[in-house]
CSV table of C-alpha atoms in Angstrom, one decimal:
chain,number,residue,atom,x,y,z
U,1,MET,CA,11.8,9.6,-1.3
U,2,ALA,CA,15.4,8.6,0.1
U,3,ILE,CA,17.5,11.2,1.9
U,4,SER,CA,19.8,11.4,-0.8
U,5,GLN,CA,16.9,12.2,-3.5
U,6,VAL,CA,15.8,14.9,-0.8
U,7,MET,CA,19.3,16.5,-0.4
U,8,GLN,CA,19.4,16.3,-4.3
U,9,LEU,CA,16.0,18.0,-4.3
U,10,ILE,CA,17.2,20.8,-1.7
U,11,THR,CA,21.0,21.5,-2.7
U,12,GLY,CA,19.4,22.0,-6.3
U,13,ILE,CA,16.8,24.3,-5.5
U,14,PHE,CA,19.1,26.7,-3.7
U,15,GLU,CA,21.3,26.2,-6.6
U,16,GLY,CA,18.6,27.5,-9.0
U,17,LEU,CA,17.8,30.5,-6.6
U,18,LEU,CA,21.4,31.1,-6.5
U,19,GLY,CA,22.1,31.7,-10.2
U,20,ILE,CA,18.9,33.8,-10.5
U,21,PRO,CA,20.5,37.1,-12.5
U,22,LEU,CA,21.4,40.1,-10.3
U,23,PHE,CA,19.7,38.6,-7.1
U,24,GLY,CA,21.9,35.6,-6.7
U,25,GLY,CA,25.2,37.6,-6.8
U,26,ILE,CA,23.9,40.2,-4.7
U,27,TYR,CA,23.2,38.0,-2.3
U,28,ILE,CA,26.3,36.0,-2.6
U,29,MET,CA,28.6,39.2,-2.0
U,30,GLY,CA,26.5,41.0,0.4
U,31,SER,CA,27.2,37.6,2.6
U,32,GLY,CA,30.7,37.7,2.2
U,33,TYR,CA,30.6,34.5,-0.2
U,34,THR,CA,29.0,32.5,3.3
U,35,PRO,CA,26.5,30.9,0.6
U,36,LEU,CA,29.0,29.1,-1.5
U,37,PHE,CA,30.6,27.8,1.5
U,38,VAL,CA,27.9,26.7,2.8
U,39,MET,CA,26.6,25.5,-0.4
U,40,LEU,CA,30.5,23.2,-0.8
U,41,VAL,CA,29.0,21.3,3.0
U,42,LEU,CA,25.7,20.6,1.5
U,43,HIS,CA,27.2,19.2,-1.8
U,44,ILE,CA,29.6,17.0,0.8
U,45,ILE,CA,26.9,15.6,2.4
U,46,THR,CA,24.6,15.2,-0.5
U,47,LEU,CA,27.6,13.6,-2.2
U,48,LEU,CA,27.9,11.0,0.3
U,49,LEU,CA,24.6,10.2,1.2
U,50,ALA,CA,24.2,9.7,-2.6
U,51,SER,CA,27.2,7.6,-2.6
U,52,ARG,CA,25.9,5.1,0.0
U,53,ASP,CA,22.7,5.0,-1.5
U,54,ARG,CA,24.5,4.4,-5.1
U,55,ARG,CA,22.4,6.9,-6.7
U,56,TRP,CA,23.7,9.5,-9.4
U,57,ILE,CA,26.5,11.5,-8.1
U,58,ALA,CA,27.2,13.8,-11.2
U,59,GLY,CA,25.5,16.9,-9.2
U,60,SER,CA,26.8,17.0,-6.3
U,61,VAL,CA,30.2,16.6,-8.5
U,62,LEU,CA,29.4,19.7,-10.5
U,63,GLY,CA,27.9,21.5,-7.1
U,64,ILE,CA,31.3,20.8,-5.5
U,65,ILE,CA,33.1,22.5,-8.4
U,66,THR,CA,30.5,25.6,-8.6
U,67,SER,CA,31.1,26.4,-5.1
U,68,ILE,CA,34.9,26.3,-5.5
U,69,ILE,CA,34.9,28.7,-8.3
U,70,GLY,CA,31.5,30.0,-8.0
U,71,PHE,CA,32.7,33.7,-7.2
U,72,ILE,CA,33.5,34.3,-10.9
U,73,PRO,CA,30.3,36.6,-11.4
U,74,LEU,CA,29.1,35.4,-15.3
U,75,VAL,CA,31.1,31.7,-15.1
U,76,GLY,CA,29.3,31.6,-11.3
U,77,MET,CA,25.7,32.0,-12.8
U,78,VAL,CA,25.8,29.8,-15.4
U,79,LEU,CA,27.4,26.8,-13.3
U,80,HIS,CA,24.7,27.4,-10.6
U,81,TRP,CA,21.8,26.8,-13.4
U,82,LEU,CA,23.6,23.6,-14.4
U,83,THR,CA,23.8,22.2,-11.2
U,84,SER,CA,21.0,23.2,-10.4
U,85,ILE,CA,19.2,21.5,-13.5
U,86,VAL,CA,21.6,18.2,-13.0
U,87,LEU,CA,20.9,17.9,-9.1
U,88,ILE,CA,17.0,18.0,-10.1
U,89,ILE,CA,17.6,15.5,-13.0
U,90,SER,CA,19.0,13.0,-10.5
U,91,VAL,CA,16.1,13.1,-8.1
U,92,PHE,CA,14.5,11.1,-10.8
U,93,GLN,CA,16.9,8.6,-12.1
U,94,PRO,CA,16.8,4.9,-11.0
U,95,LYS,CA,19.6,3.8,-8.7
U,96,ARG,CA,23.2,2.4,-10.2
U,97,TYR,CA,23.9,-1.2,-9.9
């Protein structure tokens, strides 16, 4: 498994955890929205690694968007779910040629 796939899996799991109703919102707001900034950095790193390894980048791009507008309560929760699903699916996709 390439490092880009590992990062996609890790960021996918983290996004899924942030999308848990009530828990995710309390954690994000209680931490001063720092988890959104951390996830933004992780998604940028994952995007660069996935691009280098010619892997799917849609999950990382969606993750960057989610990190930017994820502070909106219900919208953020749904975006975290979608991003998590797309990232985990992208782990199992073949390389782009």
